[in-house]
Amino acid sequence: MPSLFEPVQAGDLHLANRIAMAPLTRNRAPDAIPTPLMATYYTQRASAGLLITEATAISPQGQGYADVPGLYGTEQLDGWKRVTSAVHAEGGKIVVQLWHVGRVSHTDLQPGNAAPVAPSAIRAHTKTVLLKDGVPTFTDTSMPRALDLGELPGIVQDYRHAARNAIACGFDGVEIHAANGYLLDQFLKTGANERTDDYGGSIKNRARLTLEVVRAIVDEIGGGRTGIRLSPVTPANDIVDENPQQLFDYLLAQLAPLGLAYVHIIEGATGGARELADRPFDYAALKAVYRKAGGKGAWMVNNAYDRALADAAVAAGADIVAFGRPFIANPDLVARLEKNAPLNEPDRATFYGGGAAGYIDYPTLY
Ligand SMILES: Cc1cc2nc3c(=O)[nH]c(=O)nc-3n(C[C@H](O)[C@H](O)[C@H](O)COP(=O)(O)O)c2cc1C
């Protein structure tokens, strides 16, 4: 039986171990430009089998929080090149998480102070982060407007373009963010999608945009460098679906032939309970659907894992376990897990925004 600390292949990516750093927004990229501090932060964590970057906006419209990075524009791309080369010099592997927030944004963050865009004009009852006098401040999201049918090809194009930029920046691949109530998840789920055209209504229609994005990116950079993140039942950012099992079984069957490097599943409520009484879900059945349909991508799991839970998941057939908060506080998490050493506790006060404190100053074992 493989252990967490053995190598694994995920599409074209050969990973030194089965531990991934989950994507973690840290709001430390003014003007959406990755900084030298970010290069240090990721390099410190390069012993992970795979680093998944913080969510990164594919376009200015896809932006929904203060000081998150982008994957468009020369300065943004130059900033990311410094990150990828530093990580590679340390022997790490790094993919970038491609993000369009959809309705989880604020007019202050949108080009021309426009309304955020969404499948339907339904406001998300959730907060975003603005900077007020330099201080990160949680603020209600703005009322979105429904995207016109004619705008959707442009959004698919933005994803494709961002994937091309990712490879030009030296990333080993991309992770499509289709989780946590952002644009693709909004299209997928009934709670945010009341469209009556080809992108709303039936499961097939609601899955259409996500599948178009995946296919465009696979066409652009190859499936072996493409992963996808999904959160079937998370309530994050005010999202819900009336029949998630059927929805995700359909989606995974469609993804199976596309040759993805990995499928990344958040089990339960992101950062919260792994089991939700009012939102039951059978993850083993989902995986079985994917494998039965020929899906060969690595199966990555996430949410509230510790060493014991991760060992059990790998024993049960998971290929990769992603850790989020533990990686914030433990740059040498892989070594600590291997030695069963105690973990540093993350400081929530420095999660979103700020400088080096609570970012690159967590101590290592040695
Ligand atoms: C500070 C913070 C930022 C996060 N940013 C992202 C993000 O950019 N993209 C994403 O998909 N999930 C994001 N998440 C969710 C984590 O990737 C992960 O799913 C969650 O923390 C549960 O895993 P854990 O229990 O190992 O921390 C974030 C979580 C935290 C705590």
GROMACS .gro file of C-alpha atoms and ligand atoms in nm:
model
  397
    1MET     CA    1   0.000   0.000   0.000
    2PRO     CA    2   0.145   0.344  -0.090
    3SER     CA    3   0.224   0.590   0.187
    4LEU     CA    4   0.167   0.966   0.194
    5PHE     CA    5   0.540   1.010   0.154
    6GLU     CA    6   0.582   0.812  -0.168
    7PRO     CA    7   0.583   0.965  -0.515
    8VAL     CA    8   0.275   0.972  -0.732
    9GLN     CA    9   0.200   1.057  -1.093
   10ALA     CA   10  -0.079   1.307  -1.164
   11GLY     CA   11  -0.112   1.330  -1.541
   12ASP     CA   12   0.216   1.478  -1.666
   13LEU     CA   13   0.315   1.581  -1.314
   14HIS     CA   14   0.552   1.358  -1.122
   15LEU     CA   15   0.510   1.445  -0.756
   16ALA     CA   16   0.767   1.359  -0.490
   17ASN     CA   17   0.498   1.280  -0.233
   18ARG     CA   18   0.119   1.268  -0.198
   19ILE     CA   19   0.086   1.586   0.004
   20ALA     CA   20  -0.041   1.898  -0.173
   21MET     CA   21  -0.060   2.252  -0.043
   22ALA     CA   22  -0.424   2.357  -0.089
   23PRO     CA   23  -0.494   2.692  -0.255
   24LEU     CA   24  -0.491   2.971   0.006
   25THR     CA   25  -0.583   3.333  -0.064
   26ARG     CA   26  -0.353   3.562   0.136
   27ASN     CA   27  -0.427   3.909  -0.010
   28ARG     CA   28  -0.066   4.019  -0.034
   29ALA     CA   29  -0.047   4.113  -0.404
   30PRO     CA   30  -0.115   4.487  -0.446
   31ASP     CA   31  -0.228   4.570  -0.802
   32ALA     CA   32  -0.265   4.193  -0.852
   33ILE     CA   33   0.115   4.164  -0.890
   34PRO     CA   34   0.291   3.873  -0.714
   35THR     CA   35   0.569   4.001  -0.489
   36PRO     CA   36   0.915   3.871  -0.387
   37LEU     CA   37   0.759   3.793  -0.046
   38MET     CA   38   0.522   3.553  -0.220
   39ALA     CA   39   0.818   3.383  -0.391
   40THR     CA   40   0.971   3.330  -0.046
   41TYR     CA   41   0.643   3.197   0.097
   42TYR     CA   42   0.592   2.937  -0.175
   43THR     CA   43   0.959   2.838  -0.182
   44GLN     CA   44   0.951   2.774   0.193
   45ARG     CA   45   0.674   2.520   0.125
   46ALA     CA   46   0.832   2.356  -0.181
   47SER     CA   47   0.872   2.016  -0.012
   48ALA     CA   48   0.500   1.958  -0.076
   49GLY     CA   49   0.452   1.713  -0.362
   50LEU     CA   50   0.244   1.985  -0.526
   51LEU     CA   51   0.193   2.352  -0.446
   52ILE     CA   52  -0.141   2.491  -0.560
   53THR     CA   53  -0.127   2.870  -0.559
   54GLU     CA   54  -0.382   3.097  -0.406
   55ALA     CA   55  -0.676   3.163  -0.636
   56THR     CA   56  -0.563   3.394  -0.918
   57ALA     CA   57  -0.796   3.609  -1.127
   58ILE     CA   58  -0.811   3.520  -1.496
   59SER     CA   59  -0.926   3.873  -1.581
   60PRO     CA   60  -0.993   4.201  -1.398
   61GLN     CA   61  -1.364   4.108  -1.405
   62GLY     CA   62  -1.281   3.780  -1.229
   63GLN     CA   63  -1.141   3.969  -0.930
   64GLY     CA   64  -1.337   3.978  -0.606
   65TYR     CA   65  -1.107   4.057  -0.314
   66ALA     CA   66  -0.847   4.323  -0.236
   67ASP     CA   67  -0.486   4.246  -0.329
   68VAL     CA   68  -0.533   3.903  -0.484
   69PRO     CA   69  -0.303   3.819  -0.775
   70GLY     CA   70  -0.393   3.811  -1.145
   71LEU     CA   71  -0.277   3.613  -1.444
   72TYR     CA   72  -0.307   3.888  -1.706
   73GLY     CA   73  -0.078   4.181  -1.783
   74THR     CA   74   0.299   4.200  -1.806
   75GLU     CA   75   0.371   4.297  -1.446
   76GLN     CA   76   0.151   4.020  -1.306
   77LEU     CA   77   0.314   3.760  -1.531
   78ASP     CA   78   0.665   3.882  -1.446
   79GLY     CA   79   0.580   3.853  -1.076
   80TRP     CA   80   0.463   3.495  -1.121
   81LYS     CA   81   0.777   3.408  -1.321
   82ARG     CA   82   0.984   3.501  -1.017
   83VAL     CA   83   0.766   3.271  -0.803
   84THR     CA   84   0.782   2.968  -1.034
   85SER     CA   85   1.157   2.992  -1.091
   86ALA     CA   86   1.223   3.021  -0.716
   87VAL     CA   87   1.003   2.717  -0.645
   88HIS     CA   88   1.164   2.515  -0.924
   89ALA     CA   89   1.513   2.605  -0.799
   90GLU     CA   90   1.406   2.446  -0.470
   91GLY     CA   91   1.286   2.131  -0.652
   92GLY     CA   92   0.913   2.203  -0.607
   93LYS     CA   93   0.616   2.166  -0.841
   94ILE     CA   94   0.359   2.444  -0.866
   95VAL     CA   95   0.025   2.489  -1.042
   96VAL     CA   96  -0.183   2.806  -1.041
   97GLN     CA   97  -0.549   2.812  -0.942
   98LEU     CA   98  -0.757   2.987  -1.212
   99TRP     CA   99  -1.032   3.201  -1.063
  100HIS     CA  100  -1.335   3.394  -1.173
  101VAL     CA  101  -1.534   3.497  -0.866
  102GLY     CA  102  -1.860   3.571  -1.050
  103ARG     CA  103  -2.103   3.732  -0.805
  104VAL     CA  104  -1.866   3.716  -0.506
  105SER     CA  105  -1.727   4.063  -0.568
  106HIS     CA  106  -1.790   4.428  -0.507
  107THR     CA  107  -1.833   4.721  -0.743
  108ASP     CA  108  -1.519   4.878  -0.587
  109LEU     CA  109  -1.317   4.584  -0.723
  110GLN     CA  110  -1.469   4.569  -1.071
  111PRO     CA  111  -1.342   4.749  -1.383
  112GLY     CA  112  -1.529   5.080  -1.413
  113ASN     CA  113  -1.703   5.004  -1.081
  114ALA     CA  114  -1.948   4.785  -1.272
  115ALA     CA  115  -2.174   4.529  -1.106
  116PRO     CA  116  -2.016   4.185  -1.063
  117VAL     CA  117  -2.137   3.923  -1.312
  118ALA     CA  118  -2.322   3.598  -1.238
  119PRO     CA  119  -2.542   3.335  -1.402
  120SER     CA  120  -2.848   3.514  -1.258
  121ALA     CA  121  -2.908   3.841  -1.077
  122ILE     CA  122  -2.915   3.680  -0.732
  123ARG     CA  123  -2.705   3.835  -0.462
  124ALA     CA  124  -2.474   3.611  -0.257
  125HIS     CA  125  -2.522   3.661   0.115
  126THR     CA  126  -2.152   3.653   0.189
  127LYS     CA  127  -1.862   3.889   0.248
  128THR     CA  128  -1.568   3.994   0.040
  129VAL     CA  129  -1.253   4.175   0.152
  130LEU     CA  130  -1.195   4.540   0.063
  131LEU     CA  131  -0.909   4.758   0.176
  132LYS     CA  132  -1.022   5.059   0.380
  133ASP     CA  133  -0.730   5.293   0.452
  134GLY     CA  134  -0.501   4.997   0.392
  135VAL     CA  135  -0.684   4.774   0.640
  136PRO     CA  136  -0.855   4.456   0.508
  137THR     CA  137  -1.227   4.494   0.582
  138PHE     CA  138  -1.501   4.233   0.536
  139THR     CA  139  -1.782   4.386   0.328
  140ASP     CA  140  -2.111   4.257   0.181
  141THR     CA  141  -2.086   4.157  -0.184
  142SER     CA  142  -2.265   4.376  -0.442
  143MET     CA  143  -2.579   4.289  -0.636
  144PRO     CA  144  -2.465   4.110  -0.955
  145ARG     CA  145  -2.605   4.129  -1.306
  146ALA     CA  146  -2.684   3.820  -1.512
  147LEU     CA  147  -2.436   3.749  -1.791
  148ASP     CA  148  -2.573   3.771  -2.146
  149LEU     CA  149  -2.547   3.452  -2.347
  150GLY     CA  150  -2.316   3.637  -2.587
  151GLU     CA  151  -2.065   3.710  -2.308
  152LEU     CA  152  -1.998   3.347  -2.218
  153PRO     CA  153  -1.757   3.268  -2.505
  154GLY     CA  154  -1.544   3.562  -2.389
  155ILE     CA  155  -1.523   3.416  -2.039
  156VAL     CA  156  -1.418   3.076  -2.177
  157GLN     CA  157  -1.158   3.264  -2.381
  158ASP     CA  158  -1.031   3.440  -2.067
  159TYR     CA  159  -0.977   3.102  -1.900
  160ARG     CA  160  -0.797   2.971  -2.206
  161HIS     CA  161  -0.578   3.277  -2.222
  162ALA     CA  162  -0.495   3.255  -1.852
  163ALA     CA  163  -0.392   2.890  -1.894
  164ARG     CA  164  -0.162   2.989  -2.179
  165ASN     CA  165  -0.016   3.264  -1.957
  166ALA     CA  166   0.033   3.012  -1.677
  167ILE     CA  167   0.254   2.793  -1.893
  168ALA     CA  168   0.440   3.100  -2.023
  169CYS     CA  169   0.510   3.192  -1.658
  170GLY     CA  170   0.666   2.854  -1.590
  171PHE     CA  171   0.382   2.691  -1.397
  172ASP     CA  172   0.372   2.311  -1.411
  173GLY     CA  173  -0.001   2.330  -1.479
  174VAL     CA  174  -0.327   2.486  -1.370
  175GLU     CA  175  -0.612   2.404  -1.133
  176ILE     CA  176  -0.953   2.523  -1.249
  177HIS     CA  177  -1.138   2.667  -0.951
  178ALA     CA  178  -1.491   2.530  -0.986
  179ALA     CA  179  -1.553   2.520  -0.610
  180ASN     CA  180  -1.661   2.733  -0.314
  181GLY     CA  181  -1.946   2.924  -0.474
  182TYR     CA  182  -1.745   3.114  -0.737
  183LEU     CA  183  -1.846   3.161  -1.101
  184LEU     CA  184  -1.830   2.801  -1.227
  185ASP     CA  185  -1.991   2.667  -0.908
  186GLN     CA  186  -2.261   2.935  -0.944
  187PHE     CA  187  -2.344   2.805  -1.291
  188LEU     CA  188  -2.340   2.445  -1.167
  189LYS     CA  189  -2.580   2.488  -0.878
  190THR     CA  190  -2.951   2.559  -0.864
  191GLY     CA  191  -2.919   2.809  -0.576
  192ALA     CA  192  -2.742   3.061  -0.798
  193ASN     CA  193  -2.851   2.965  -1.150
  194GLU     CA  194  -3.204   3.044  -1.267
  195ARG     CA  195  -3.117   3.081  -1.635
  196THR     CA  196  -3.364   2.960  -1.895
  197ASP     CA  197  -3.114   2.933  -2.184
  198ASP     CA  198  -2.865   2.654  -2.266
  199TYR     CA  199  -2.667   2.732  -1.948
  200GLY     CA  200  -2.945   2.686  -1.693
  201GLY     CA  201  -3.219   2.443  -1.595
  202SER     CA  202  -3.108   2.084  -1.656
  203ILE     CA  203  -2.790   1.941  -1.506
  204LYS     CA  204  -2.648   1.914  -1.855
  205ASN     CA  205  -2.709   2.284  -1.913
  206ARG     CA  206  -2.573   2.394  -1.575
  207ALA     CA  207  -2.255   2.189  -1.630
  208ARG     CA  208  -2.205   2.333  -1.979
  209LEU     CA  209  -1.989   2.635  -1.891
  210THR     CA  210  -1.756   2.434  -1.665
  211LEU     CA  211  -1.711   2.170  -1.934
  212GLU     CA  212  -1.649   2.434  -2.201
  213VAL     CA  213  -1.382   2.590  -1.980
  214VAL     CA  214  -1.217   2.255  -1.908
  215ARG     CA  215  -1.218   2.156  -2.274
  216ALA     CA  216  -1.074   2.492  -2.383
  217ILE     CA  217  -0.791   2.464  -2.130
  218VAL     CA  218  -0.720   2.100  -2.216
  219ASP     CA  219  -0.705   2.203  -2.581
  220GLU     CA  220  -0.467   2.486  -2.494
  221ILE     CA  221  -0.219   2.320  -2.254
  222GLY     CA  222  -0.312   1.949  -2.245
  223GLY     CA  223  -0.515   1.750  -1.992
  224GLY     CA  224  -0.202   1.617  -1.823
  225ARG     CA  225  -0.130   1.964  -1.686
  226THR     CA  226  -0.488   2.046  -1.590
  227GLY     CA  227  -0.665   1.979  -1.261
  228ILE     CA  228  -1.006   2.086  -1.133
  229ARG     CA  229  -1.133   2.169  -0.784
  230LEU     CA  230  -1.491   2.090  -0.688
  231SER     CA  231  -1.691   2.122  -0.366
  232PRO     CA  232  -2.014   1.926  -0.412
  233VAL     CA  233  -2.191   2.032  -0.092
  234THR     CA  234  -2.005   2.326   0.056
  235PRO     CA  235  -2.224   2.614   0.168
  236ALA     CA  236  -1.926   2.852   0.116
  237ASN     CA  237  -2.028   3.183  -0.036
  238ASP     CA  238  -2.398   3.107  -0.002
  239ILE     CA  239  -2.412   2.825  -0.256
  240VAL     CA  240  -2.645   2.525  -0.263
  241ASP     CA  241  -2.773   2.267  -0.510
  242GLU     CA  242  -3.095   2.073  -0.485
  243ASN     CA  243  -2.938   1.746  -0.604
  244PRO     CA  244  -2.558   1.756  -0.575
  245GLN     CA  245  -2.502   1.381  -0.611
  246GLN     CA  246  -2.672   1.368  -0.949
  247LEU     CA  247  -2.506   1.691  -1.061
  248PHE     CA  248  -2.153   1.585  -0.972
  249ASP     CA  249  -2.196   1.226  -1.093
  250TYR     CA  250  -2.288   1.373  -1.433
  251LEU     CA  251  -2.000   1.620  -1.428
  252LEU     CA  252  -1.739   1.358  -1.335
  253ALA     CA  253  -1.860   1.122  -1.607
  254GLN     CA  254  -1.813   1.405  -1.858
  255LEU     CA  255  -1.470   1.495  -1.721
  256ALA     CA  256  -1.348   1.134  -1.730
  257PRO     CA  257  -1.244   1.120  -2.098
  258LEU     CA  258  -1.059   1.453  -2.089
  259GLY     CA  259  -0.735   1.314  -1.946
  260LEU     CA  260  -0.708   1.548  -1.649
  261ALA     CA  261  -0.404   1.534  -1.420
  262TYR     CA  262  -0.621   1.536  -1.111
  263VAL     CA  263  -0.964   1.591  -0.961
  264HIS     CA  264  -0.958   1.780  -0.630
  265ILE     CA  265  -1.258   1.733  -0.405
  266ILE     CA  266  -1.342   1.938  -0.096
  267GLU     CA  267  -1.537   1.703   0.131
  268GLY     CA  268  -1.813   1.877   0.332
  269ALA     CA  269  -1.808   2.246   0.425
  270THR     CA  270  -1.484   2.416   0.321
  271GLY     CA  271  -1.289   2.472   0.641
  272GLY     CA  272  -1.579   2.329   0.844
  273ALA     CA  273  -1.758   2.001   0.907
  274ARG     CA  274  -1.664   1.709   0.684
  275GLU     CA  275  -2.017   1.565   0.711
  276LEU     CA  276  -2.327   1.780   0.675
  277ALA     CA  277  -2.652   1.628   0.803
  278ASP     CA  278  -2.865   1.833   0.564
  279ARG     CA  279  -2.633   1.779   0.265
  280PRO     CA  280  -2.538   1.411   0.253
  281PHE     CA  281  -2.295   1.308  -0.020
  282ASP     CA  282  -2.129   0.981  -0.123
  283TYR     CA  283  -1.772   1.064  -0.232
  284ALA     CA  284  -1.679   0.700  -0.291
  285ALA     CA  285  -1.970   0.670  -0.534
  286LEU     CA  286  -1.854   0.987  -0.711
  287LYS     CA  287  -1.505   0.847  -0.752
  288ALA     CA  288  -1.648   0.518  -0.877
  289VAL     CA  289  -1.845   0.705  -1.145
  290TYR     CA  290  -1.527   0.881  -1.259
  291ARG     CA  291  -1.319   0.563  -1.272
  292LYS     CA  292  -1.597   0.363  -1.439
  293ALA     CA  293  -1.618   0.630  -1.710
  294GLY     CA  294  -1.243   0.587  -1.772
  295GLY     CA  295  -1.113   0.880  -1.563
  296LYS     CA  296  -0.745   0.823  -1.481
  297GLY     CA  297  -0.664   1.151  -1.306
  298ALA     CA  298  -0.521   1.142  -0.955
  299TRP     CA  299  -0.791   1.167  -0.687
  300MET     CA  300  -0.709   1.452  -0.448
  301VAL     CA  301  -0.906   1.504  -0.126
  302ASN     CA  302  -0.920   1.799   0.113
  303ASN     CA  303  -1.077   1.938   0.425
  304ALA     CA  304  -0.967   1.911   0.783
  305TYR     CA  305  -0.714   1.633   0.723
  306ASP     CA  306  -0.454   1.539   0.979
  307ARG     CA  307  -0.193   1.264   0.956
  308ALA     CA  308  -0.426   0.983   1.073
  309LEU     CA  309  -0.712   1.085   0.846
  310ALA     CA  310  -0.473   1.127   0.553
  311ASP     CA  311  -0.322   0.782   0.607
  312ALA     CA  312  -0.672   0.636   0.612
  313ALA     CA  313  -0.766   0.821   0.293
  314VAL     CA  314  -0.458   0.696   0.108
  315ALA     CA  315  -0.527   0.343   0.235
  316ALA     CA  316  -0.880   0.379   0.096
  317GLY     CA  317  -0.746   0.479  -0.246
  318ALA     CA  318  -0.700   0.859  -0.246
  319ASP     CA  319  -0.390   0.952  -0.446
  320ILE     CA  320  -0.315   1.295  -0.295
  321VAL     CA  321  -0.426   1.475   0.022
  322ALA     CA  322  -0.434   1.857   0.019
  323PHE     CA  323  -0.369   2.050   0.341
  324GLY     CA  324  -0.466   2.416   0.372
  325ARG     CA  325  -0.443   2.580   0.714
  326PRO     CA  326  -0.166   2.345   0.834
  327PHE     CA  327   0.053   2.471   0.546
  328ILE     CA  328  -0.004   2.834   0.646
  329ALA     CA  329   0.162   2.770   0.981
  330ASN     CA  330   0.404   2.489   0.890
  331PRO     CA  331   0.633   2.550   0.593
  332ASP     CA  332   0.792   2.210   0.664
  333LEU     CA  333   0.457   2.032   0.698
  334VAL     CA  334   0.576   1.726   0.503
  335ALA     CA  335   0.866   1.667   0.743
  336ARG     CA  336   0.646   1.728   1.045
  337LEU     CA  337   0.381   1.483   0.925
  338GLU     CA  338   0.646   1.223   0.849
  339LYS     CA  339   0.794   1.254   1.198
  340ASN     CA  340   0.456   1.291   1.369
  341ALA     CA  341   0.597   1.616   1.508
  342PRO     CA  342   0.371   1.879   1.665
  343LEU     CA  343   0.231   2.146   1.432
  344ASN     CA  344   0.240   2.525   1.470
  345GLU     CA  345  -0.108   2.678   1.500
  346PRO     CA  346  -0.203   2.929   1.229
  347ASP     CA  347  -0.279   3.287   1.333
  348ARG     CA  348  -0.615   3.382   1.178
  349ALA     CA  349  -0.547   3.753   1.224
  350THR     CA  350  -0.281   3.741   0.951
  351PHE     CA  351  -0.464   3.516   0.702
  352TYR     CA  352  -0.588   3.793   0.473
  353GLY     CA  353  -0.356   4.085   0.403
  354GLY     CA  354  -0.050   4.225   0.574
  355GLY     CA  355   0.318   4.159   0.522
  356ALA     CA  356   0.578   3.911   0.637
  357ALA     CA  357   0.424   3.852   0.982
  358GLY     CA  358   0.215   3.537   0.987
  359TYR     CA  359   0.330   3.470   0.631
  360ILE     CA  360   0.697   3.382   0.601
  361ASP     CA  361   0.795   3.378   0.969
  362TYR     CA  362   0.649   3.050   1.094
  363PRO     CA  363   0.930   2.839   1.241
  364THR     CA  364   1.052   2.510   1.097
  365LEU     CA  365   1.160   2.211   1.306
  366TYR     CA  366   1.529   2.249   1.218
  367LIG     C1  367  -0.691   3.174   0.450
  367LIG     C2  368  -0.763   3.079   0.354
  367LIG     C3  369  -0.765   3.109   0.219
  367LIG     C4  370  -0.825   3.020   0.128
  367LIG     N1  371  -0.819   3.047  -0.006
  367LIG     C5  372  -0.864   2.957  -0.096
  367LIG     C6  373  -0.846   2.977  -0.236
  367LIG     O1  374  -0.784   3.075  -0.280
  367LIG     N2  375  -0.897   2.884  -0.320
  367LIG     C7  376  -0.962   2.773  -0.275
  367LIG     O2  377  -1.006   2.691  -0.356
  367LIG     N3  378  -0.979   2.750  -0.143
  367LIG     C8  379  -0.929   2.838  -0.054
  367LIG     N4  380  -0.939   2.810   0.081
  367LIG     C9  381  -0.989   2.679   0.126
  367LIG    C10  382  -0.870   2.585   0.149
  367LIG     O3  383  -0.804   2.556   0.026
  367LIG    C11  384  -0.916   2.451   0.210
  367LIG     O4  385  -1.014   2.394   0.128
  367LIG    C12  386  -0.971   2.467   0.351
  367LIG     O5  387  -0.886   2.548   0.431
  367LIG    C13  388  -0.990   2.331   0.418
  367LIG     O6  389  -0.868   2.260   0.422
  367LIG     P1  390  -0.779   2.253   0.559
  367LIG     O7  391  -0.871   2.197   0.663
  367LIG     O8  392  -0.665   2.163   0.526
  367LIG     O9  393  -0.740   2.394   0.592
  367LIG    C14  394  -0.885   2.901   0.174
  367LIG    C15  395  -0.885   2.875   0.313
  367LIG    C16  396  -0.824   2.960   0.402
  367LIG    C17  397  -0.821   2.926   0.549
   0.00000   0.00000   0.00000
